[in-house]
Coordinates of C-alpha atoms in Angstrom, one line a residue:
Chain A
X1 CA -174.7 -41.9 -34.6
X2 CA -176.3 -45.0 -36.0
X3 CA -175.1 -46.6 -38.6
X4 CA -176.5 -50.0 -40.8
X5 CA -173.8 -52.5 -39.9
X6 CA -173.0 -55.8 -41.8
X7 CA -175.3 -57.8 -40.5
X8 CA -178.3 -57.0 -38.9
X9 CA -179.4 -56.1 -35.5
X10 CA -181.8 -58.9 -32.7
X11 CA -182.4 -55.8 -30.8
X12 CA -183.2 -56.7 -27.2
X13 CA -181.8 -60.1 -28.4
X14 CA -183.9 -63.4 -29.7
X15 CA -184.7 -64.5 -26.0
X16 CA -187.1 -67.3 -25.4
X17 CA -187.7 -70.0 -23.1
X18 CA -188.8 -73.7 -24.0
X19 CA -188.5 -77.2 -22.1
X20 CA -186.0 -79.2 -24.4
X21 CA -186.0 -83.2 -24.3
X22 CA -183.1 -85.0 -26.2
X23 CA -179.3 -87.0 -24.7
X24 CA -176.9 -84.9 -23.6
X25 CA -174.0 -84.4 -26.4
X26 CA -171.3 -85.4 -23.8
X27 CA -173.0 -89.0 -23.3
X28 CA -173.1 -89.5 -27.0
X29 CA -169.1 -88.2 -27.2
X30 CA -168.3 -90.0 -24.4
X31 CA -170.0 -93.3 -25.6
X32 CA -168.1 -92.9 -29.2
X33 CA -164.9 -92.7 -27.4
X34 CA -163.7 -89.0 -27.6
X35 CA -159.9 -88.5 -27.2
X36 CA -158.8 -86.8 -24.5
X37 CA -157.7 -83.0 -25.3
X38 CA -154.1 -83.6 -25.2
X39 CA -154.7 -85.9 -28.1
X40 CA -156.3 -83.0 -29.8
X41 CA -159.8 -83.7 -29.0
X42 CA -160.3 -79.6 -28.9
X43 CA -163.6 -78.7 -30.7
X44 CA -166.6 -80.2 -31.3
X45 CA -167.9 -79.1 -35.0
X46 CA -171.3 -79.8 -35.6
X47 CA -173.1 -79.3 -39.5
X48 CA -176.9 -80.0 -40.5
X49 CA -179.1 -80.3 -43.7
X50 CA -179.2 -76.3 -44.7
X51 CA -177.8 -76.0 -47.9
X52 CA -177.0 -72.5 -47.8
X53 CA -175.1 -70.3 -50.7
X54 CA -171.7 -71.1 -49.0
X55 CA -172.5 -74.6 -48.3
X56 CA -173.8 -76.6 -45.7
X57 CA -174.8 -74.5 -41.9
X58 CA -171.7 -75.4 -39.4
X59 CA -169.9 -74.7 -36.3
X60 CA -168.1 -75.8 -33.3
X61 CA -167.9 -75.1 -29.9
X62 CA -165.5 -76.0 -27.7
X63 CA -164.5 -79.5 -25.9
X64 CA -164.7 -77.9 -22.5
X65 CA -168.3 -76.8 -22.8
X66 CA -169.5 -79.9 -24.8
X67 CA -168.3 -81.8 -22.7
X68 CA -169.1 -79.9 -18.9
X69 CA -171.7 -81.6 -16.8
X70 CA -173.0 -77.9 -15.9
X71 CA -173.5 -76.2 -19.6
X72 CA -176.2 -78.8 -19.9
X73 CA -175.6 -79.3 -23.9
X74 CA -178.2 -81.3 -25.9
X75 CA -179.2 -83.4 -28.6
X76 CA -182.4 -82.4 -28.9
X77 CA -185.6 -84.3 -30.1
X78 CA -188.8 -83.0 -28.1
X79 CA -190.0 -79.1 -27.3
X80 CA -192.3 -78.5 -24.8
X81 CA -193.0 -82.2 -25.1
X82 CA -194.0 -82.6 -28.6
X83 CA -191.6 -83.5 -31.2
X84 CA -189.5 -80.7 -33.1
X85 CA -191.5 -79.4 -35.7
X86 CA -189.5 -79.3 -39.6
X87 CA -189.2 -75.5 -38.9
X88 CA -187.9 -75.9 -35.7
X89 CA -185.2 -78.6 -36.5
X90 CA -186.4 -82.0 -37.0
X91 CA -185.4 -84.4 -36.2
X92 CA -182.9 -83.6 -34.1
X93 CA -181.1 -80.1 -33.3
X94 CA -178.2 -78.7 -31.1
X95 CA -179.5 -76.8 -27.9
X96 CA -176.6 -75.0 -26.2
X97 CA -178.3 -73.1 -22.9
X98 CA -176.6 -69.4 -22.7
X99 CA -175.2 -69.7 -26.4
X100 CA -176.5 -67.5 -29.4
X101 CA -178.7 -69.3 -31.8
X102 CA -176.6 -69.0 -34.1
X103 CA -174.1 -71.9 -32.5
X104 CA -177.5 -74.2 -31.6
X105 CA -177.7 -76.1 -35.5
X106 CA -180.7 -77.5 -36.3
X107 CA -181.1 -80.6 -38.7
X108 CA -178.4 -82.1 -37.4
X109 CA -176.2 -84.7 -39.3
X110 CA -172.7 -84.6 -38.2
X111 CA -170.7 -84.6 -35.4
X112 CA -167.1 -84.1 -35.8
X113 CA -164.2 -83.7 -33.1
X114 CA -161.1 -81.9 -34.2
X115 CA -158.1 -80.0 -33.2
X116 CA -159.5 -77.3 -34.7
X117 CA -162.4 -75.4 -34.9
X118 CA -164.8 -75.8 -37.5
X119 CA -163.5 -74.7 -40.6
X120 CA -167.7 -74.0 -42.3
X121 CA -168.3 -70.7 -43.8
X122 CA -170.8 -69.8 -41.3
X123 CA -168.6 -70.5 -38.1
X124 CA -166.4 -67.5 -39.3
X125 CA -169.0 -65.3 -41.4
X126 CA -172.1 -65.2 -38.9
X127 CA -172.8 -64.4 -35.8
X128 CA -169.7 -62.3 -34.8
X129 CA -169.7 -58.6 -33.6
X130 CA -166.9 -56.6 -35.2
X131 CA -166.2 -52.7 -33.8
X132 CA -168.0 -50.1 -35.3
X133 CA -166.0 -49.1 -37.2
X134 CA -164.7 -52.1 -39.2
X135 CA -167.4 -52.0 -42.5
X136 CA -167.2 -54.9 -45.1
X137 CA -164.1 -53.9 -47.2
X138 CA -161.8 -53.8 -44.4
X139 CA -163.1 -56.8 -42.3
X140 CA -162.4 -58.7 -45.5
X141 CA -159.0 -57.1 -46.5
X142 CA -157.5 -57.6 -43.1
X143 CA -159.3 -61.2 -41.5
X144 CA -161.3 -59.7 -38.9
X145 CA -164.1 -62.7 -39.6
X146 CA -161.3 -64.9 -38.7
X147 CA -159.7 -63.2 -35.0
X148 CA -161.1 -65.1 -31.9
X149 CA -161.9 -61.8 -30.1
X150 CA -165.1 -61.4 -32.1
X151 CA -167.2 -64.6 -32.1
X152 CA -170.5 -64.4 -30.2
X153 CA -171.0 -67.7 -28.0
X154 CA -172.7 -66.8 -24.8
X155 CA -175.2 -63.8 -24.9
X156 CA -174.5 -61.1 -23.6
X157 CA -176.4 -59.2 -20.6
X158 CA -179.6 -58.2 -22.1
X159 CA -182.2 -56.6 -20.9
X160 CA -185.9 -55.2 -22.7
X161 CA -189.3 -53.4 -21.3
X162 CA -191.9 -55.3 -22.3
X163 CA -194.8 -52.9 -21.0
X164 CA -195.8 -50.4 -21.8
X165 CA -195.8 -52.4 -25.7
X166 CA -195.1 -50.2 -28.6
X167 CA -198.1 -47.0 -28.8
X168 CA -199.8 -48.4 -26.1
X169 CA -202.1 -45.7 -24.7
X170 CA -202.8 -44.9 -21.4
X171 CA -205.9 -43.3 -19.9
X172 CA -205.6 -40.5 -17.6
X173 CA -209.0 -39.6 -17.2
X174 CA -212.5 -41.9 -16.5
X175 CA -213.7 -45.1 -15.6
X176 CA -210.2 -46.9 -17.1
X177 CA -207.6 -44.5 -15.5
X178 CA -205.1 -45.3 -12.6
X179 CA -203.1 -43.8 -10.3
X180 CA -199.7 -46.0 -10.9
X181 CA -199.2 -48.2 -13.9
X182 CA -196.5 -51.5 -13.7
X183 CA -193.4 -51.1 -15.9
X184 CA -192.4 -54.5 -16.3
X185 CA -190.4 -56.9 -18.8
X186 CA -187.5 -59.3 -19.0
X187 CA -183.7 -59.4 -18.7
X188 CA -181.3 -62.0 -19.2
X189 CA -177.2 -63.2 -19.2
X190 CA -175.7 -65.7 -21.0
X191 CA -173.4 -68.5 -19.8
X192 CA -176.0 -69.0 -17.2
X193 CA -175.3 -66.5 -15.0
X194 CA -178.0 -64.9 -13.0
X195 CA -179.3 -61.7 -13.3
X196 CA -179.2 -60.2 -10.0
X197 CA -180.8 -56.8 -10.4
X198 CA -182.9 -54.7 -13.0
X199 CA -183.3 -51.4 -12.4
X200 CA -185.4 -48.6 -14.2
X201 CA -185.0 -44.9 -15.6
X202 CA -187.4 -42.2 -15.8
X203 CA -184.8 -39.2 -16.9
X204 CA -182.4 -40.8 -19.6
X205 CA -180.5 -42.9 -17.2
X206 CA -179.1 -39.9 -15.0
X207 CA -180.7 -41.9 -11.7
X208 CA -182.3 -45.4 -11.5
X209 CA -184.6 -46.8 -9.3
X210 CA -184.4 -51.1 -8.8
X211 CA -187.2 -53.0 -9.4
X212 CA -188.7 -56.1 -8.2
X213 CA -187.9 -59.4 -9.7
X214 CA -189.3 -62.7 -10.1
X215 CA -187.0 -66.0 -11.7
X216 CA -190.0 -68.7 -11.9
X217 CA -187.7 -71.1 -12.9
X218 CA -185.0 -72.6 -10.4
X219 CA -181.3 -72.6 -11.4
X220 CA -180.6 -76.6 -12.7
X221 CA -178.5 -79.1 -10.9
X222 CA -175.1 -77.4 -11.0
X223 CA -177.1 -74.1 -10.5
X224 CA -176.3 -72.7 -13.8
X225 CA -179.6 -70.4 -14.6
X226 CA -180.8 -70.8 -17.7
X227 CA -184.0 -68.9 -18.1
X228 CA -185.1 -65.1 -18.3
X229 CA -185.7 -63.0 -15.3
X230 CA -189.1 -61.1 -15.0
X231 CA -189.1 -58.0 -13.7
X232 CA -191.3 -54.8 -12.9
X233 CA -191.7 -51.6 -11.0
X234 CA -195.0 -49.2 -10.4
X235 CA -194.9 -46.0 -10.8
X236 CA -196.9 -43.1 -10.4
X237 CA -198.9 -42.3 -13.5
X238 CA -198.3 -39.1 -12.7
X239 CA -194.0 -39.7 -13.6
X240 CA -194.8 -41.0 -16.6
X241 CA -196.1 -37.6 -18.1
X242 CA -193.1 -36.2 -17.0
X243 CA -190.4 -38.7 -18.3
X244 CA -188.1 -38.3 -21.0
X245 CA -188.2 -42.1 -21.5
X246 CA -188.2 -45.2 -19.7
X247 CA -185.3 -47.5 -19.7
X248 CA -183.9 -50.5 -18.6
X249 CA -180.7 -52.1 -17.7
X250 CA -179.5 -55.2 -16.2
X251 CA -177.0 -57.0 -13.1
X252 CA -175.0 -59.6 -13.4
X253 CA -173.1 -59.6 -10.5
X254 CA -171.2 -56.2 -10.8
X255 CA -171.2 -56.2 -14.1
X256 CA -173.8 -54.6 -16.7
X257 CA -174.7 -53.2 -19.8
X258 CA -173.1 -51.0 -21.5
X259 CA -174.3 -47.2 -21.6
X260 CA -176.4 -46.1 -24.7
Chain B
X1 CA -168.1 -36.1 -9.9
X2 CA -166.8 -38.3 -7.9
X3 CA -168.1 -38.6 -4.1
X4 CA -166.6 -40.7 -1.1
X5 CA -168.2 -43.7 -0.3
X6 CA -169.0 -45.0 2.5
X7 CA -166.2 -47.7 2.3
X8 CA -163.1 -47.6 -0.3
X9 CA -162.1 -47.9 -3.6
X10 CA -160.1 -51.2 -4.5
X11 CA -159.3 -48.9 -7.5
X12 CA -158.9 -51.4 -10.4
X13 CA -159.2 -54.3 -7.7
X14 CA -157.0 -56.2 -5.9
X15 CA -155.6 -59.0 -8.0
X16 CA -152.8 -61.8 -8.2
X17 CA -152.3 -64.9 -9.3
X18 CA -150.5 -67.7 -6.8
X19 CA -151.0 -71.7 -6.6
X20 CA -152.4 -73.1 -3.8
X21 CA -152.4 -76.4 -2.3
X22 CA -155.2 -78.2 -0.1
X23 CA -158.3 -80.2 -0.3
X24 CA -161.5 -79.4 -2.1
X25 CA -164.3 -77.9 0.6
X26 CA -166.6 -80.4 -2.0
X27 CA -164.9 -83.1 -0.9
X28 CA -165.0 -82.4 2.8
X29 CA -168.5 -81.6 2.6
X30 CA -169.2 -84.4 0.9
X31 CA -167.4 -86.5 3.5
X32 CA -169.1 -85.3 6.0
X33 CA -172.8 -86.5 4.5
X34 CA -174.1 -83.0 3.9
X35 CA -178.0 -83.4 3.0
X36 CA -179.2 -82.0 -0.4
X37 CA -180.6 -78.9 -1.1
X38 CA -184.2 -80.4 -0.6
X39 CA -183.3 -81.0 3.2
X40 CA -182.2 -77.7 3.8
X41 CA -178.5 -77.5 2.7
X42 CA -178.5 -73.9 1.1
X43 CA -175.9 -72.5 2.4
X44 CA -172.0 -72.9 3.2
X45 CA -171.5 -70.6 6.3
X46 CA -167.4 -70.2 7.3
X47 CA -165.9 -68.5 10.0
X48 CA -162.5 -67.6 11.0
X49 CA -160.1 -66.5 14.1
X50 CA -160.0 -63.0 13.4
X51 CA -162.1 -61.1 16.2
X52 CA -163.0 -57.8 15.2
X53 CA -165.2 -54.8 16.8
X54 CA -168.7 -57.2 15.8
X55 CA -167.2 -60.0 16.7
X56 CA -165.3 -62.8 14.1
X57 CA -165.4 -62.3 10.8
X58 CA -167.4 -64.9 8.4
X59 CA -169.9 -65.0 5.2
X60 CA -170.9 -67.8 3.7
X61 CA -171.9 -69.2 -0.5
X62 CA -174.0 -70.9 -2.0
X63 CA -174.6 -74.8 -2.0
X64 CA -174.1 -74.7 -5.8
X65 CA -170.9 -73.0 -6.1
X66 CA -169.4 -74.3 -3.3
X67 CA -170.0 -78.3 -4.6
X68 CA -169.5 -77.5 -8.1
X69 CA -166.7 -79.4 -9.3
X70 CA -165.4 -76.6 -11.9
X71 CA -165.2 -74.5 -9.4
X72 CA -162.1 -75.5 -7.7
X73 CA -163.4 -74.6 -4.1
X74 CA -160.3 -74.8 -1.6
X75 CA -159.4 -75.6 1.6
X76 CA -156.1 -74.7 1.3
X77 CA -152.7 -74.7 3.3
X78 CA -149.7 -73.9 0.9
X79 CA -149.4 -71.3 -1.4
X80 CA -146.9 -71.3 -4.0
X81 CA -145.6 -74.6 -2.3
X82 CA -145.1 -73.2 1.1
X83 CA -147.2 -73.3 4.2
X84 CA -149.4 -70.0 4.9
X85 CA -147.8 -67.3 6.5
X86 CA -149.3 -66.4 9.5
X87 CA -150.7 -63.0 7.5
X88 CA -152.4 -65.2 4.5
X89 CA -154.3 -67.4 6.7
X90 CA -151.9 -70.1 8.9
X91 CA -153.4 -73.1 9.2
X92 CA -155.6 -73.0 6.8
X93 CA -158.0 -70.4 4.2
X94 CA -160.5 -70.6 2.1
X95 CA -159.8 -70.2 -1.3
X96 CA -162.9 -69.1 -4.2
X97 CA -161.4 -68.7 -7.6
X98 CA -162.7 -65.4 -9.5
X99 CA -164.3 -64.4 -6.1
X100 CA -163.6 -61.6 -4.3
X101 CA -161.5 -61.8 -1.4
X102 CA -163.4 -61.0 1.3
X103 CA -165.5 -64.2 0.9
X104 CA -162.1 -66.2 0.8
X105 CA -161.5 -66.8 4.7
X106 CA -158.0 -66.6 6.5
X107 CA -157.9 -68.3 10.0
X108 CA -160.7 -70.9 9.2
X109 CA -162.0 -72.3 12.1
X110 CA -165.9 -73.8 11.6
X111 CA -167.8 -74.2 8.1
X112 CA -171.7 -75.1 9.1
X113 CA -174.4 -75.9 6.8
X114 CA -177.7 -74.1 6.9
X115 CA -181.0 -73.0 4.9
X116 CA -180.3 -69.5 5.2
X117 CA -177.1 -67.3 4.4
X118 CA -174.5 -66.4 7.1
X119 CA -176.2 -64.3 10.0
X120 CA -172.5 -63.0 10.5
X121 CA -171.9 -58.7 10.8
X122 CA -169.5 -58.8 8.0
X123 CA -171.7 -61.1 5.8
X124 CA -173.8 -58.1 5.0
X125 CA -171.6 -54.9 6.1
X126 CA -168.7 -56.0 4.0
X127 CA -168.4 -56.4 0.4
X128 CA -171.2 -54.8 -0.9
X129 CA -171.6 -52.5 -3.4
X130 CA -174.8 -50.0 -3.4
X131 CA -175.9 -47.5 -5.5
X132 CA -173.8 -44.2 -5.7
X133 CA -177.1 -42.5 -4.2
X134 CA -177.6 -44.5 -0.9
X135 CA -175.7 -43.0 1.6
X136 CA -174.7 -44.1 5.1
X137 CA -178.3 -42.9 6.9
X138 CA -179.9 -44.2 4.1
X139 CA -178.8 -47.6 3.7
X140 CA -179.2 -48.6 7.2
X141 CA -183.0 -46.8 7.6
X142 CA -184.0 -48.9 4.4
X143 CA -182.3 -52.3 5.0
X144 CA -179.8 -51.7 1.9
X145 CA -177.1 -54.3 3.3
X146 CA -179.6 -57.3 3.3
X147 CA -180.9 -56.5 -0.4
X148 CA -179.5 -59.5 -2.1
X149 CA -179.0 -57.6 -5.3
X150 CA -175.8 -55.9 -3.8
X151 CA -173.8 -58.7 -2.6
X152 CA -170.3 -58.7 -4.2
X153 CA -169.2 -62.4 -5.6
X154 CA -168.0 -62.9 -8.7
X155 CA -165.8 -60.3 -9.4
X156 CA -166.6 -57.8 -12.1
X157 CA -164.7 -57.3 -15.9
X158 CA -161.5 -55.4 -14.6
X159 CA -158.2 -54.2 -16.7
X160 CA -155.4 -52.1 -15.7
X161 CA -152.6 -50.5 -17.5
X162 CA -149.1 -51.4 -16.1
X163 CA -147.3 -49.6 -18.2
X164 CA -146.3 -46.5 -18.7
X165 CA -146.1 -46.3 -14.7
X166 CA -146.8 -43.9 -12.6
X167 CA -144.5 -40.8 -13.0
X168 CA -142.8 -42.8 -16.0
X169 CA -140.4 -40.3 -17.9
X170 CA -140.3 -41.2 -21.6
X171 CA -136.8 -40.2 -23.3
X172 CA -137.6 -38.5 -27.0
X173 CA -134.4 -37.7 -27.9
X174 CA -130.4 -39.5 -27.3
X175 CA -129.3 -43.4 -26.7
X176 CA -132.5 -43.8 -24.9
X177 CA -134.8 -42.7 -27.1
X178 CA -137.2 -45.2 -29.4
X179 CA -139.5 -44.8 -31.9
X180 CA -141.8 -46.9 -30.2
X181 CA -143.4 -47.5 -27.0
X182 CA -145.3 -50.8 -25.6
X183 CA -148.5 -50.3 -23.3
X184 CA -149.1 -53.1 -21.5
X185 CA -151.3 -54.2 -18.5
X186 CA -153.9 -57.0 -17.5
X187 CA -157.4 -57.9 -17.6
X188 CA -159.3 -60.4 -15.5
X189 CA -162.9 -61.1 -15.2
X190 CA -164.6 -63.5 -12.2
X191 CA -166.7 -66.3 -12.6
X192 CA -164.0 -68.3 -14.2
X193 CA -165.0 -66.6 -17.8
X194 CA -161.9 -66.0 -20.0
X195 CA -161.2 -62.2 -21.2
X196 CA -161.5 -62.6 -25.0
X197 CA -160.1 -59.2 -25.9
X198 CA -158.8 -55.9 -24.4
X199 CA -158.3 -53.0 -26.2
X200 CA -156.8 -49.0 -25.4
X201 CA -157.4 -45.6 -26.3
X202 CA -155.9 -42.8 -27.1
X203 CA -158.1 -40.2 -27.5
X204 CA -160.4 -40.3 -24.2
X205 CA -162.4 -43.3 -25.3
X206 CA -163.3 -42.3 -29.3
X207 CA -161.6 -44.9 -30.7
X208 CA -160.2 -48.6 -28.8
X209 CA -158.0 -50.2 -30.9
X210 CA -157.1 -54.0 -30.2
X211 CA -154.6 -55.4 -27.9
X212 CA -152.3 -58.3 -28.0
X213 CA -153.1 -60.8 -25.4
X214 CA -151.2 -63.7 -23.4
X215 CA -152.5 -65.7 -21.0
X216 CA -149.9 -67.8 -20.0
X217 CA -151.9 -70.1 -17.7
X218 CA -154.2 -72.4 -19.5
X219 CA -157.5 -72.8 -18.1
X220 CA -158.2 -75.7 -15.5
X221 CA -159.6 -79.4 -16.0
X222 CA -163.7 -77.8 -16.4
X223 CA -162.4 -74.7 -18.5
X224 CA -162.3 -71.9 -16.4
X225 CA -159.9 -69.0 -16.4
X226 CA -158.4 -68.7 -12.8
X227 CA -155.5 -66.6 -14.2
X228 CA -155.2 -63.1 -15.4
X229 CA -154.9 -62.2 -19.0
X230 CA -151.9 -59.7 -20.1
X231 CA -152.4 -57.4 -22.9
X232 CA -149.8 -55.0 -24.7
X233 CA -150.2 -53.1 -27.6
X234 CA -147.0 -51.2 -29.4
X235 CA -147.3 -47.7 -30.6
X236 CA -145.6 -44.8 -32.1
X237 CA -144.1 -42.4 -29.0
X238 CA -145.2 -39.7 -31.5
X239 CA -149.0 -40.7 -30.4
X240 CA -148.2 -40.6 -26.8
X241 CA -147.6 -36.6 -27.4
X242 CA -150.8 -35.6 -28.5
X243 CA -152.7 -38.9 -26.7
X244 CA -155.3 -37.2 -23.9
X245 CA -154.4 -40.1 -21.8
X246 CA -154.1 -44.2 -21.9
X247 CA -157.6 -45.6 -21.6
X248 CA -157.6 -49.6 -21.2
X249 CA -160.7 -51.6 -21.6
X250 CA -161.7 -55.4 -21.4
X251 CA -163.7 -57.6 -22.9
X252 CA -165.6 -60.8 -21.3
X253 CA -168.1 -62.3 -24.4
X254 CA -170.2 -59.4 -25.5
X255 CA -169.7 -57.8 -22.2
X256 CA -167.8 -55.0 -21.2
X257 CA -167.1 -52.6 -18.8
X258 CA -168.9 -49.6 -17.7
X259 CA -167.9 -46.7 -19.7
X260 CA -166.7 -43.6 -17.5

């Protein structure tokens, strides 16, 4: 059964890959003096310029990650070397490697360390996955926006097949046919974790076959991997008449996706 | 169905929480100048006392988790504030936190730096995990225990109920009787990532409903959660009577564990 949640659904998740220029957020903390956590320097809450029905777009993250030397946080000014464009968050945005979008505010104008976490609309009412079951009445009636369990920070292991794309059509016959065809497409983990196998199914997932891999980018300093995973398999052509679909799933480490 | 593997079933894995005592491998390393990972320094290969039919045992990790500061590499020689028992590794172990065991060494006697992953037997014939399909013949014809995407590290999402125990006889009528009955167990997932929620079922997996959860240990200096999380949830003992069984379930982010 499918069913229209709350929200709405990023399918194979909003993945993409960009070179980020900016000052790490734990310089700039560290510079202004940030109290230690024991003096209840706990969460870093962040807002911007996007005056949304509920107010102002915030959120927080946590001390621990703003502050670790590995998670890479930034203050961002430049993309791919040119400087953010108004859509993209200009002047200066939030990049979080691993995180969902969702925690990475652009049009960034305040920085505020608390005790708490950020108490904006939008840290409790966006980007959180409740259980299926939970629809709008109940989540409200009984706080679900507000339990910890349910927050999305890091992204999940994800996963998508890139080719073949959406009705593309493949010859069997004449000058353009070919005996084995390249499955290929992306997967991903948050938190910078590596993905260390992708494998393929040709019969609903009963038995899956692993495919090569290529990461082009190398894990950073504190080996923390922050970009997607490219892989792909040939097959026979001949296979793919006889599938019942093709599907992908993702490794990281001994963990993976959930069955469908 | 379930087939025999070539090795064995840690069932819902082998874990316990204790506090060691010792010096951080990253600081020996360190003392001892080793190069960077441009010159060569991949790879932390360790090797203990314990001879075995292909000869001593040893593996070896990565540069990058083995200097990483968060985490919280050990040399160690006390546990719980005593020296090692011969059994757990007198003189000295290696301790990885969220690893799994077998790359924590007992009996250390050399760590040596090199480009290239341990050579040693028990590097690749140990702590693996391959795909239910690849059997014994198999796996040696096609190379399966040097595929990299096999290794065991990190250790995967786990949970485990503790109670009712095995055999456990439940009282529904007289002094002893309640009305109520507490499941409890833990949860635990490597890589120093914190469980965020663990839930149980009832009726073979349906329905999860949501757990209470303590975990007692706060996580260390960098953030990481060394320490297992215990859950419990309290229920009427009328459910237990028509429950098909006690189904636990964790939670790491937006991950999860593999259905059954």
């Amino acid at each position: 059964m499918i069913r229209q949640g709350l929200g709405f659904s990023w399918g194979a998740a909003a993945v993409s890959n960009a070179m980020w220029t900016g000052v790490w957020l734990k310089d700039v903390l560290e510079y202004a003096g940030i109290k230690s956590h024991d003096d209840g320097a706990r969460h870093v809450c962040i807002l911007d310029a996007d005056k949304l029905p509920n107010g102002y777009y915030g959120t927080s993250i946590r001390r621990e990650v703003a502050m670790d030397p590995a998670a890479d946080v930034l203050i961002a000014y430049k993309v791919n070397g040119e400087e953010l464009t108004p859509d993209h968050g200009y002047p200066v945005r939030i990049i979080i490697p691993g995180y969902i979008g969702g925690r990475m505010v652009k049009w960034l104008t305040t920085i505020h360390v608390s005790s708490e976490e950020s108490d904006n609309h939008y840290h409790f009412f966006d980007n959180r996955v409740l259980p299926p079951k939970v629809d709008a009445e109940r989540a409200l009636a009984e706080g679900w926006w507000y339990k910890p369990q349910y927050i999305i920070n890091e992204l999940n292991i994800n996963s998508a097949v890139n080719c073949p794309q959406h009705a593309e059509v493949l010859p069997l016959s004449g000058p353009a046919a070919s005996s084995t065809y390249t499955v290929s497409g992306y997967a991903y983990a948050g938190g910078g974790l590596a993905i260390n196998r992708a494998e393929v199914s040709f019969d609903g997932g009963e038995t899956w076959e692993l495919c090569d891999q290529q990461c082009p980018e190398k894990p950073r300093h504190m080996g923390k991997y922050w970009c997607w995973t490219f892989w792909n398999y040939k097959v026979d052509t001949a296979r793919l008449l006889t599938a019942k679909d093709i599907r992908c799933r993702a490794w990281q480490g001994q963990n993976t996706q959930p069955q469908l």
